[in-house]
Amino acid sequence: MPYTFLYPWLGEGLLTSAGEKWQHRRKLLTPAFHFLILKKFFVTFCERSQELMKTIERETDNDKTELFPLLSKSTLSIMCETSMGTTPQEDIETLTNKYFKPVHTLSSVIIYRITRLWLYTEFLFRFSKVFKMQNIALKSLNNFTTQIIQYRRKSRNDMPVPVAFGEESSDVYGKKAKLAMLDMLLDEEKNGRIDEKGIREEVDTFMFEGHDTTATALCFVIMSLANEQEIQDKAREEMLDIFGDSQRTPTIEDLSKMKYLECCIKESLRLYPSVHFMARLLTEDVKVDDNIIPANTICNFNVFDIHRNPDVFPDPEVFIPERFLPENCANRHPYAYIPFSAGPRNCIGQKFAMMELKTVISSLLRKFHMKAITKPEDLVFMPDLVLRTRDPVYVKFCKRTDVN
Ligand code: HEM
């Protein structure tokens, strides 16, 4: 399975584990994504969004802005603050600066290995030049993870862990809801349900899965809106309906009113699924039409192509958010659109991600007009763990007051 190449980095965390181990971890971690916890995280989404808006405001003087570095910095700080409980911002800044380079190296090494059959054997891999690169990157990431965990252990000792929601929290997972996922894991360590190695696996898994996928999604939603002026105007109208010209901070209720924006995000994830391929090992024979695929076969799914099936999505290359209006997807096959996968191994963070995406994009629409620089036809996709382009993706941001 291609996932085994992730072991040196993510160990057997939620993404890479199987069987009983996966079941145990999923059960342990699911409460960390309860609505009441997400509600608490929403404050952070808003604060970090406002910070991003300030950075983008400075970008309005430039002819174009490269999206990904800006967005991934923001989504990584959101992960540190929400799931890992790291504060203040200076500490997050120091930590995150050490993260991007080794993660980039590790992703490249894994893709290099997946695409070279002779490197599938551990023996030959150990003699390859990329093995050394992998070890150097792993060492840096190990330090990063150690610091994240040590930071939280220390701050828990220095002051009691804040309880998220007072009275109402008690039914979240049978005891009081804690602020961060890492807190929950540290509590479970005391109960003997996870050890230090397990905690490290989940910190590595969530840091990676939680920031890179969301930054990629944000990047393509922004690029798509910049290229589709009428759609951008319609999404902006929706913001005016909700907020008028007030500058107030959004509420969770506001997010649930952003129906058209949700369609835009879904359509962007259709055309540009952050997780563009997945693999599954069949545990039993599977019948597809008249053919039997035997148990123990590895099946690779190309999500990018599944989402461009013209029988399901007519004019598949065209950005049409209305495809996701309830009346237009009522009869669609549940597995025809799988940006967050489906079934028991679906994305545990999908509600978290949707909230984060809506918070950031709605703030952008309220403050800025986005003009196209990179066009969909310019995109050349590269093999990587998440959807990547050969060249940077740019847009031009203009202050709303600059727009007639
Ligand atoms: C737009 C953003 C996101 C997209 C498109 C996305 C997509 C996916 C997909 C397709 C899978 C299945 C992968 C596979 O089986 O190979 C997955 C799994 C997972 N995702 Fe996400 N994800 C996103 C955001 C997040 C966030 C924000 C978090 C954490 C806060 C997260 C945590 C995870 C974890 C831990 C798994 C493994 C779940 C399991 O196997 O039980 N993801 N995600």
mmCIF file of N, CA and C in Angstrom, residues 273-396:
data_model
loop_
_atom_site.group_PDB
_atom_site.id
_atom_site.type_symbol
_atom_site.label_atom_id
_atom_site.label_comp_id
_atom_site.label_asym_id
_atom_site.label_seq_id
_atom_site.Cartn_x
_atom_site.Cartn_y
_atom_site.Cartn_z
ATOM 1 N N PRO A 273 -9.740 18.650 -5.961
ATOM 2 C CA PRO A 273 -9.792 17.949 -4.663
ATOM 3 C C PRO A 273 -8.400 17.921 -4.016
ATOM 4 N N SER A 274 -8.284 18.478 -2.812
ATOM 5 C CA SER A 274 -6.959 18.532 -2.160
ATOM 6 C C SER A 274 -6.358 17.129 -2.080
ATOM 7 N N VAL A 275 -7.187 16.141 -1.690
ATOM 8 C CA VAL A 275 -6.704 14.746 -1.670
ATOM 9 C C VAL A 275 -7.168 14.131 -2.996
ATOM 10 N N HIS A 276 -6.244 14.089 -3.956
ATOM 11 C CA HIS A 276 -6.655 13.746 -5.330
ATOM 12 C C HIS A 276 -6.578 12.259 -5.624
ATOM 13 N N PHE A 277 -5.917 11.508 -4.744
ATOM 14 C CA PHE A 277 -5.965 10.047 -4.908
ATOM 15 C C PHE A 277 -6.009 9.367 -3.539
ATOM 16 N N MET A 278 -6.614 8.180 -3.540
ATOM 17 C CA MET A 278 -6.671 7.375 -2.309
ATOM 18 C C MET A 278 -6.464 5.919 -2.703
ATOM 19 N N ALA A 279 -6.113 5.106 -1.755
ATOM 20 C CA ALA A 279 -5.969 3.674 -2.042
ATOM 21 C C ALA A 279 -6.655 2.874 -0.940
ATOM 22 N N ARG A 280 -7.178 1.728 -1.304
ATOM 23 C CA ARG A 280 -7.792 0.830 -0.319
ATOM 24 C C ARG A 280 -7.374 -0.609 -0.631
ATOM 25 N N LEU A 281 -7.162 -1.377 0.438
ATOM 26 C CA LEU A 281 -6.852 -2.798 0.291
ATOM 27 C C LEU A 281 -8.152 -3.566 0.495
ATOM 28 N N LEU A 282 -8.558 -4.345 -0.522
ATOM 29 C CA LEU A 282 -9.840 -5.060 -0.398
ATOM 30 C C LEU A 282 -9.709 -6.189 0.624
ATOM 31 N N THR A 283 -10.637 -6.231 1.558
ATOM 32 C CA THR A 283 -10.597 -7.307 2.564
ATOM 33 C C THR A 283 -11.459 -8.487 2.117
ATOM 34 N N GLU A 284 -12.277 -8.265 1.065
ATOM 35 C CA GLU A 284 -13.086 -9.376 0.516
ATOM 36 C C GLU A 284 -13.241 -9.166 -0.993
ATOM 37 N N ASP A 285 -13.702 -10.208 -1.705
ATOM 38 C CA ASP A 285 -13.946 -10.071 -3.151
ATOM 39 C C ASP A 285 -14.999 -8.997 -3.380
ATOM 40 N N VAL A 286 -14.799 -8.216 -4.453
ATOM 41 C CA VAL A 286 -15.788 -7.171 -4.765
ATOM 42 C C VAL A 286 -16.228 -7.346 -6.216
ATOM 43 N N LYS A 287 -17.566 -7.323 -6.432
ATOM 44 C CA LYS A 287 -18.091 -7.486 -7.788
ATOM 45 C C LYS A 287 -18.309 -6.103 -8.391
ATOM 46 N N VAL A 288 -17.705 -5.862 -9.549
ATOM 47 C CA VAL A 288 -17.941 -4.607 -10.264
ATOM 48 C C VAL A 288 -18.453 -4.982 -11.647
ATOM 49 N N ASP A 289 -19.683 -4.627 -11.971
ATOM 50 C CA ASP A 289 -20.363 -5.109 -13.182
ATOM 51 C C ASP A 289 -20.248 -6.628 -13.229
ATOM 52 N N ASP A 290 -19.594 -7.169 -14.306
ATOM 53 C CA ASP A 290 -19.500 -8.638 -14.378
ATOM 54 C C ASP A 290 -18.159 -9.167 -13.874
ATOM 55 N N ASN A 291 -17.356 -8.275 -13.316
ATOM 56 C CA ASN A 291 -16.004 -8.700 -12.913
ATOM 57 C C ASN A 291 -15.887 -8.823 -11.398
ATOM 58 N N ILE A 292 -15.061 -9.793 -10.996
ATOM 59 C CA ILE A 292 -14.772 -9.926 -9.554
ATOM 60 C C ILE A 292 -13.361 -9.396 -9.316
ATOM 61 N N ILE A 293 -13.234 -8.452 -8.396
ATOM 62 C CA ILE A 293 -11.889 -8.010 -7.981
ATOM 63 C C ILE A 293 -11.579 -8.783 -6.701
ATOM 64 N N PRO A 294 -10.516 -9.610 -6.730
ATOM 65 C CA PRO A 294 -10.305 -10.490 -5.572
ATOM 66 C C PRO A 294 -9.837 -9.759 -4.320
ATOM 67 N N ALA A 295 -10.114 -10.372 -3.173
ATOM 68 C CA ALA A 295 -9.637 -9.841 -1.891
ATOM 69 C C ALA A 295 -8.122 -9.667 -1.962
ATOM 70 N N ASN A 296 -7.599 -8.761 -1.161
ATOM 71 C CA ASN A 296 -6.169 -8.430 -1.078
ATOM 72 C C ASN A 296 -5.646 -7.621 -2.260
ATOM 73 N N THR A 297 -6.563 -7.176 -3.142
ATOM 74 C CA THR A 297 -6.121 -6.296 -4.230
ATOM 75 C C THR A 297 -6.026 -4.874 -3.685
ATOM 76 N N ILE A 298 -4.997 -4.140 -4.120
ATOM 77 C CA ILE A 298 -4.922 -2.714 -3.760
ATOM 78 C C ILE A 298 -5.639 -1.933 -4.846
ATOM 79 N N CYS A 299 -6.653 -1.157 -4.468
ATOM 80 C CA CYS A 299 -7.385 -0.336 -5.456
ATOM 81 C C CYS A 299 -7.018 1.122 -5.269
ATOM 82 N N ASN A 300 -6.565 1.739 -6.344
ATOM 83 C CA ASN A 300 -6.258 3.176 -6.285
ATOM 84 C C ASN A 300 -7.421 3.951 -6.887
ATOM 85 N N PHE A 301 -7.834 5.017 -6.225
ATOM 86 C CA PHE A 301 -8.924 5.854 -6.749
ATOM 87 C C PHE A 301 -8.357 7.186 -7.173
ATOM 88 N N ASN A 302 -8.665 7.557 -8.402
ATOM 89 C CA ASN A 302 -8.248 8.873 -8.851
ATOM 90 C C ASN A 302 -9.432 9.838 -8.654
ATOM 91 N N VAL A 303 -9.430 10.523 -7.527
ATOM 92 C CA VAL A 303 -10.562 11.390 -7.169
ATOM 93 C C VAL A 303 -10.717 12.507 -8.202
ATOM 94 N N PHE A 304 -9.598 12.999 -8.690
ATOM 95 C CA PHE A 304 -9.599 14.074 -9.690
ATOM 96 C C PHE A 304 -10.449 13.667 -10.896
ATOM 97 N N ASP A 305 -10.267 12.437 -11.378
ATOM 98 C CA ASP A 305 -11.038 11.964 -12.543
ATOM 99 C C ASP A 305 -12.483 11.622 -12.177
ATOM 100 N N ILE A 306 -12.689 11.028 -11.001
ATOM 101 C CA ILE A 306 -14.058 10.684 -10.575
ATOM 102 C C ILE A 306 -14.921 11.956 -10.594
ATOM 103 N N HIS A 307 -14.326 13.067 -10.156
ATOM 104 C CA HIS A 307 -15.067 14.337 -10.065
ATOM 105 C C HIS A 307 -15.288 14.994 -11.434
ATOM 106 N N ARG A 308 -14.663 14.450 -12.469
ATOM 107 C CA ARG A 308 -14.836 15.034 -13.817
ATOM 108 C C ARG A 308 -15.578 14.076 -14.734
ATOM 109 N N ASN A 309 -16.339 13.169 -14.146
ATOM 110 C CA ASN A 309 -17.115 12.228 -14.955
ATOM 111 C C ASN A 309 -18.276 12.990 -15.617
ATOM 112 N N PRO A 310 -18.267 13.108 -16.970
ATOM 113 C CA PRO A 310 -19.293 13.943 -17.623
ATOM 114 C C PRO A 310 -20.700 13.384 -17.486
ATOM 115 N N ASP A 311 -20.839 12.066 -17.182
ATOM 116 C CA ASP A 311 -22.191 11.517 -16.984
ATOM 117 C C ASP A 311 -22.815 12.080 -15.699
ATOM 118 N N VAL A 312 -21.966 12.397 -14.737
ATOM 119 C CA VAL A 312 -22.468 12.899 -13.460
ATOM 120 C C VAL A 312 -22.413 14.433 -13.423
ATOM 121 N N PHE A 313 -21.334 14.969 -13.984
ATOM 122 C CA PHE A 313 -21.132 16.424 -13.971
ATOM 123 C C PHE A 313 -20.990 16.921 -15.413
ATOM 124 N N PRO A 314 -22.113 17.221 -16.087
ATOM 125 C CA PRO A 314 -22.010 17.697 -17.473
ATOM 126 C C PRO A 314 -21.118 18.953 -17.538
ATOM 127 N N ASP A 315 -20.412 19.136 -18.665
ATOM 128 C CA ASP A 315 -19.410 20.218 -18.800
ATOM 129 C C ASP A 315 -18.474 20.198 -17.595
ATOM 130 N N PRO A 316 -17.799 19.075 -17.396
ATOM 131 C CA PRO A 316 -17.078 18.903 -16.127
ATOM 132 C C PRO A 316 -16.003 19.943 -15.853
ATOM 133 N N GLU A 317 -15.448 20.574 -16.899
ATOM 134 C CA GLU A 317 -14.357 21.531 -16.655
ATOM 135 C C GLU A 317 -14.883 22.905 -16.231
ATOM 136 N N VAL A 318 -16.213 23.099 -16.349
ATOM 137 C CA VAL A 318 -16.766 24.428 -16.064
ATOM 138 C C VAL A 318 -17.149 24.552 -14.585
ATOM 139 N N PHE A 319 -16.840 25.717 -14.019
ATOM 140 C CA PHE A 319 -17.104 25.980 -12.599
ATOM 141 C C PHE A 319 -18.562 26.419 -12.435
ATOM 142 N N ILE A 320 -19.404 25.492 -11.951
ATOM 143 C CA ILE A 320 -20.846 25.784 -11.814
ATOM 144 C C ILE A 320 -21.294 25.437 -10.391
ATOM 145 N N PRO A 321 -21.276 26.405 -9.467
ATOM 146 C CA PRO A 321 -21.621 26.094 -8.065
ATOM 147 C C PRO A 321 -23.032 25.528 -7.920
ATOM 148 N N GLU A 322 -23.942 25.916 -8.816
ATOM 149 C CA GLU A 322 -25.344 25.467 -8.717
ATOM 150 C C GLU A 322 -25.462 23.951 -8.765
ATOM 151 N N ARG A 323 -24.436 23.254 -9.222
ATOM 152 C CA ARG A 323 -24.475 21.777 -9.211
ATOM 153 C C ARG A 323 -24.747 21.267 -7.796
ATOM 154 N N PHE A 324 -24.379 22.087 -6.795
ATOM 155 C CA PHE A 324 -24.483 21.616 -5.413
ATOM 156 C C PHE A 324 -25.700 22.167 -4.677
ATOM 157 N N LEU A 325 -26.628 22.795 -5.413
ATOM 158 C CA LEU A 325 -27.899 23.155 -4.779
ATOM 159 C C LEU A 325 -28.613 21.849 -4.450
ATOM 160 N N PRO A 326 -29.329 21.803 -3.330
ATOM 161 C CA PRO A 326 -29.909 20.524 -2.889
ATOM 162 C C PRO A 326 -30.696 19.810 -3.989
ATOM 163 N N GLU A 327 -31.472 20.585 -4.775
ATOM 164 C CA GLU A 327 -32.302 19.940 -5.798
ATOM 165 C C GLU A 327 -31.448 19.323 -6.912
ATOM 166 N N ASN A 328 -30.206 19.821 -7.086
ATOM 167 C CA ASN A 328 -29.370 19.296 -8.177
ATOM 168 C C ASN A 328 -28.479 18.131 -7.753
ATOM 169 N N CYS A 329 -28.393 17.860 -6.465
ATOM 170 C CA CYS A 329 -27.556 16.704 -6.097
ATOM 171 C C CYS A 329 -28.352 15.603 -5.401
ATOM 172 N N ALA A 330 -29.682 15.789 -5.353
ATOM 173 C CA ALA A 330 -30.512 14.816 -4.622
ATOM 174 C C ALA A 330 -30.325 13.390 -5.136
ATOM 175 N N ASN A 331 -30.232 13.222 -6.466
ATOM 176 C CA ASN A 331 -30.155 11.858 -7.012
ATOM 177 C C ASN A 331 -28.737 11.417 -7.368
ATOM 178 N N ARG A 332 -27.780 12.207 -6.962
ATOM 179 C CA ARG A 332 -26.391 11.852 -7.325
ATOM 180 C C ARG A 332 -25.912 10.667 -6.477
ATOM 181 N N HIS A 333 -25.142 9.794 -7.087
ATOM 182 C CA HIS A 333 -24.597 8.642 -6.347
ATOM 183 C C HIS A 333 -23.713 9.154 -5.198
ATOM 184 N N PRO A 334 -23.859 8.581 -3.988
ATOM 185 C CA PRO A 334 -23.096 9.124 -2.853
ATOM 186 C C PRO A 334 -21.574 9.060 -3.038
ATOM 187 N N TYR A 335 -21.102 8.172 -3.921
ATOM 188 C CA TYR A 335 -19.648 8.094 -4.115
ATOM 189 C C TYR A 335 -19.166 8.806 -5.390
ATOM 190 N N ALA A 336 -20.079 9.599 -5.999
ATOM 191 C CA ALA A 336 -19.671 10.325 -7.220
ATOM 192 C C ALA A 336 -18.869 11.572 -6.860
ATOM 193 N N TYR A 337 -19.011 12.008 -5.618
ATOM 194 C CA TYR A 337 -18.323 13.225 -5.169
ATOM 195 C C TYR A 337 -17.733 12.940 -3.789
ATOM 196 N N ILE A 338 -16.395 12.801 -3.721
ATOM 197 C CA ILE A 338 -15.796 12.320 -2.468
ATOM 198 C C ILE A 338 -14.558 13.142 -2.045
ATOM 199 N N PRO A 339 -14.696 14.463 -1.955
ATOM 200 C CA PRO A 339 -13.505 15.252 -1.566
ATOM 201 C C PRO A 339 -13.022 14.901 -0.162
ATOM 202 N N PHE A 340 -13.939 14.433 0.701
ATOM 203 C CA PHE A 340 -13.554 14.047 2.063
ATOM 204 C C PHE A 340 -13.625 12.538 2.238
ATOM 205 N N SER A 341 -13.523 11.790 1.119
ATOM 206 C CA SER A 341 -13.706 10.339 1.127
ATOM 207 C C SER A 341 -15.140 10.028 1.604
ATOM 208 N N ALA A 342 -15.413 8.772 1.892
ATOM 209 C CA ALA A 342 -16.770 8.390 2.298
ATOM 210 C C ALA A 342 -16.678 7.117 3.115
ATOM 211 N N GLY A 343 -17.746 6.814 3.830
ATOM 212 C CA GLY A 343 -17.729 5.594 4.644
ATOM 213 C C GLY A 343 -16.974 5.825 5.941
ATOM 214 N N PRO A 344 -16.664 4.724 6.654
ATOM 215 C CA PRO A 344 -16.056 4.868 7.993
ATOM 216 C C PRO A 344 -14.690 5.555 7.965
ATOM 217 N N ARG A 345 -13.952 5.458 6.834
ATOM 218 C CA ARG A 345 -12.636 6.088 6.793
ATOM 219 C C ARG A 345 -12.712 7.498 6.196
ATOM 220 N N ASN A 346 -13.850 8.150 6.346
ATOM 221 C CA ASN A 346 -13.950 9.506 5.800
ATOM 222 C C ASN A 346 -13.140 10.478 6.668
ATOM 223 N N CYS A 347 -13.089 11.728 6.205
ATOM 224 C CA CYS A 347 -12.253 12.718 6.891
ATOM 225 C C CYS A 347 -12.882 13.113 8.223
ATOM 226 N N ILE A 348 -12.125 12.940 9.279
ATOM 227 C CA ILE A 348 -12.644 13.274 10.614
ATOM 228 C C ILE A 348 -12.755 14.795 10.790
ATOM 229 N N GLY A 349 -11.995 15.538 9.951
ATOM 230 C CA GLY A 349 -11.939 17.001 10.131
ATOM 231 C C GLY A 349 -12.804 17.769 9.143
ATOM 232 N N GLN A 350 -13.767 17.100 8.471
ATOM 233 C CA GLN A 350 -14.463 17.804 7.374
ATOM 234 C C GLN A 350 -15.319 18.973 7.850
ATOM 235 N N LYS A 351 -15.925 18.868 9.014
ATOM 236 C CA LYS A 351 -16.746 19.998 9.496
ATOM 237 C C LYS A 351 -15.835 21.156 9.919
ATOM 238 N N PHE A 352 -14.738 20.778 10.571
ATOM 239 C CA PHE A 352 -13.705 21.747 10.959
ATOM 240 C C PHE A 352 -13.257 22.497 9.705
ATOM 241 N N ALA A 353 -12.953 21.739 8.645
ATOM 242 C CA ALA A 353 -12.427 22.341 7.412
ATOM 243 C C ALA A 353 -13.457 23.271 6.773
ATOM 244 N N MET A 354 -14.715 22.824 6.698
ATOM 245 C CA MET A 354 -15.757 23.643 6.064
ATOM 246 C C MET A 354 -15.947 24.956 6.809
ATOM 247 N N MET A 355 -15.922 24.864 8.147
ATOM 248 C CA MET A 355 -16.073 26.080 8.964
ATOM 249 C C MET A 355 -14.928 27.050 8.705
ATOM 250 N N GLU A 356 -13.722 26.479 8.657
ATOM 251 C CA GLU A 356 -12.538 27.307 8.447
ATOM 252 C C GLU A 356 -12.588 27.952 7.057
ATOM 253 N N LEU A 357 -12.956 27.162 6.055
ATOM 254 C CA LEU A 357 -13.014 27.678 4.681
ATOM 255 C C LEU A 357 -14.042 28.802 4.577
ATOM 256 N N LYS A 358 -15.230 28.582 5.156
ATOM 257 C CA LYS A 358 -16.284 29.607 5.077
ATOM 258 C C LYS A 358 -15.857 30.880 5.816
ATOM 259 N N THR A 359 -15.219 30.708 6.976
ATOM 260 C CA THR A 359 -14.809 31.892 7.741
ATOM 261 C C THR A 359 -13.817 32.730 6.935
ATOM 262 N N VAL A 360 -12.823 32.076 6.352
ATOM 263 C CA VAL A 360 -11.783 32.829 5.634
ATOM 264 C C VAL A 360 -12.344 33.438 4.349
ATOM 265 N N ILE A 361 -13.063 32.636 3.550
ATOM 266 C CA ILE A 361 -13.526 33.145 2.251
ATOM 267 C C ILE A 361 -14.574 34.236 2.439
ATOM 268 N N SER A 362 -15.458 34.100 3.451
ATOM 269 C CA SER A 362 -16.466 35.152 3.647
ATOM 270 C C SER A 362 -15.777 36.454 4.053
ATOM 271 N N SER A 363 -14.734 36.388 4.879
ATOM 272 C CA SER A 363 -14.009 37.609 5.261
ATOM 273 C C SER A 363 -13.385 38.252 4.031
ATOM 274 N N LEU A 364 -12.831 37.415 3.164
ATOM 275 C CA LEU A 364 -12.205 37.936 1.931
ATOM 276 C C LEU A 364 -13.231 38.648 1.062
ATOM 277 N N LEU A 365 -14.393 37.994 0.876
ATOM 278 C CA LEU A 365 -15.416 38.571 -0.006
ATOM 279 C C LEU A 365 -15.931 39.903 0.538
ATOM 280 N N ARG A 366 -15.956 40.021 1.858
ATOM 281 C CA ARG A 366 -16.468 41.262 2.459
ATOM 282 C C ARG A 366 -15.481 42.402 2.287
ATOM 283 N N LYS A 367 -14.207 42.104 2.216
ATOM 284 C CA LYS A 367 -13.187 43.163 2.212
ATOM 285 C C LYS A 367 -12.551 43.421 0.858
ATOM 286 N N PHE A 368 -12.442 42.374 0.042
ATOM 287 C CA PHE A 368 -11.628 42.492 -1.177
ATOM 288 C C PHE A 368 -12.379 42.024 -2.421
ATOM 289 N N HIS A 369 -11.893 42.569 -3.530
ATOM 290 C CA HIS A 369 -12.324 42.056 -4.819
ATOM 291 C C HIS A 369 -11.126 41.272 -5.358
ATOM 292 N N MET A 370 -11.383 40.099 -5.926
ATOM 293 C CA MET A 370 -10.264 39.273 -6.399
ATOM 294 C C MET A 370 -10.279 39.219 -7.916
ATOM 295 N N LYS A 371 -9.128 39.519 -8.508
ATOM 296 C CA LYS A 371 -9.043 39.494 -9.972
ATOM 297 C C LYS A 371 -8.118 38.362 -10.411
ATOM 298 N N ALA A 372 -8.441 37.787 -11.563
ATOM 299 C CA ALA A 372 -7.689 36.604 -12.021
ATOM 300 C C ALA A 372 -6.285 36.983 -12.488
ATOM 301 N N ILE A 373 -5.314 36.213 -12.072
ATOM 302 C CA ILE A 373 -3.969 36.269 -12.672
ATOM 303 C C ILE A 373 -3.721 34.859 -13.232
ATOM 304 N N THR A 374 -3.666 33.853 -12.343
ATOM 305 C CA THR A 374 -3.543 32.469 -12.824
ATOM 306 C C THR A 374 -4.917 32.021 -13.299
ATOM 307 N N LYS A 375 -4.957 31.431 -14.487
ATOM 308 C CA LYS A 375 -6.239 30.951 -15.024
ATOM 309 C C LYS A 375 -6.268 29.424 -14.948
ATOM 310 N N PRO A 376 -7.470 28.840 -14.887
ATOM 311 C CA PRO A 376 -7.524 27.373 -14.777
ATOM 312 C C PRO A 376 -6.717 26.686 -15.884
ATOM 313 N N GLU A 377 -6.717 27.264 -17.085
ATOM 314 C CA GLU A 377 -5.994 26.606 -18.191
ATOM 315 C C GLU A 377 -4.467 26.694 -18.036
ATOM 316 N N ASP A 378 -3.987 27.563 -17.119
ATOM 317 C CA ASP A 378 -2.528 27.656 -16.888
ATOM 318 C C ASP A 378 -2.036 26.541 -15.966
ATOM 319 N N LEU A 379 -2.965 25.889 -15.247
ATOM 320 C CA LEU A 379 -2.526 24.964 -14.187
ATOM 321 C C LEU A 379 -1.902 23.694 -14.763
ATOM 322 N N VAL A 380 -0.702 23.373 -14.265
ATOM 323 C CA VAL A 380 -0.088 22.073 -14.597
ATOM 324 C C VAL A 380 0.079 21.350 -13.256
ATOM 325 N N PHE A 381 -0.620 20.222 -13.100
ATOM 326 C CA PHE A 381 -0.597 19.530 -11.806
ATOM 327 C C PHE A 381 0.621 18.624 -11.698
ATOM 328 N N MET A 382 1.121 18.518 -10.462
ATOM 329 C CA MET A 382 2.329 17.721 -10.194
ATOM 330 C C MET A 382 1.973 16.586 -9.237
ATOM 331 N N PRO A 383 2.682 15.447 -9.355
ATOM 332 C CA PRO A 383 2.411 14.384 -8.374
ATOM 333 C C PRO A 383 2.861 14.820 -6.987
ATOM 334 N N ASP A 384 1.973 14.736 -6.043
ATOM 335 C CA ASP A 384 2.297 15.055 -4.641
ATOM 336 C C ASP A 384 1.203 14.458 -3.768
ATOM 337 N N LEU A 385 1.374 14.509 -2.448
ATOM 338 C CA LEU A 385 0.382 13.905 -1.564
ATOM 339 C C LEU A 385 -0.923 14.691 -1.598
ATOM 340 N N VAL A 386 -0.828 16.022 -1.689
ATOM 341 C CA VAL A 386 -2.029 16.835 -1.942
ATOM 342 C C VAL A 386 -1.855 17.486 -3.308
ATOM 343 N N LEU A 387 -2.979 17.983 -3.862
ATOM 344 C CA LEU A 387 -2.953 18.531 -5.217
ATOM 345 C C LEU A 387 -1.995 19.731 -5.291
ATOM 346 N N ARG A 388 -0.998 19.645 -6.157
ATOM 347 C CA ARG A 388 -0.007 20.724 -6.284
ATOM 348 C C ARG A 388 0.123 21.131 -7.734
ATOM 349 N N THR A 389 0.492 22.395 -7.938
ATOM 350 C CA THR A 389 0.720 22.847 -9.312
ATOM 351 C C THR A 389 2.212 23.106 -9.515
ATOM 352 N N ARG A 390 2.623 22.996 -10.778
ATOM 353 C CA ARG A 390 4.048 23.209 -11.073
ATOM 354 C C ARG A 390 4.452 24.651 -10.748
ATOM 355 N N ASP A 391 3.557 25.592 -11.087
ATOM 356 C CA ASP A 391 3.873 27.008 -10.883
ATOM 357 C C ASP A 391 2.985 27.570 -9.776
ATOM 358 N N PRO A 392 3.451 28.652 -9.137
ATOM 359 C CA PRO A 392 2.616 29.238 -8.082
ATOM 360 C C PRO A 392 1.270 29.722 -8.620
ATOM 361 N N VAL A 393 0.264 29.740 -7.747
ATOM 362 C CA VAL A 393 -1.063 30.255 -8.130
ATOM 363 C C VAL A 393 -1.162 31.704 -7.602
ATOM 364 N N TYR A 394 -1.465 32.629 -8.529
ATOM 365 C CA TYR A 394 -1.536 34.051 -8.156
ATOM 366 C C TYR A 394 -2.945 34.607 -8.351
ATOM 367 N N VAL A 395 -3.316 35.592 -7.543
ATOM 368 C CA VAL A 395 -4.483 36.437 -7.850
ATOM 369 C C VAL A 395 -4.080 37.875 -7.525
ATOM 370 N N LYS A 396 -4.923 38.810 -7.942
ATOM 371 C CA LYS A 396 -4.710 40.219 -7.560
ATOM 372 C C LYS A 396 -5.823 40.592 -6.583
#
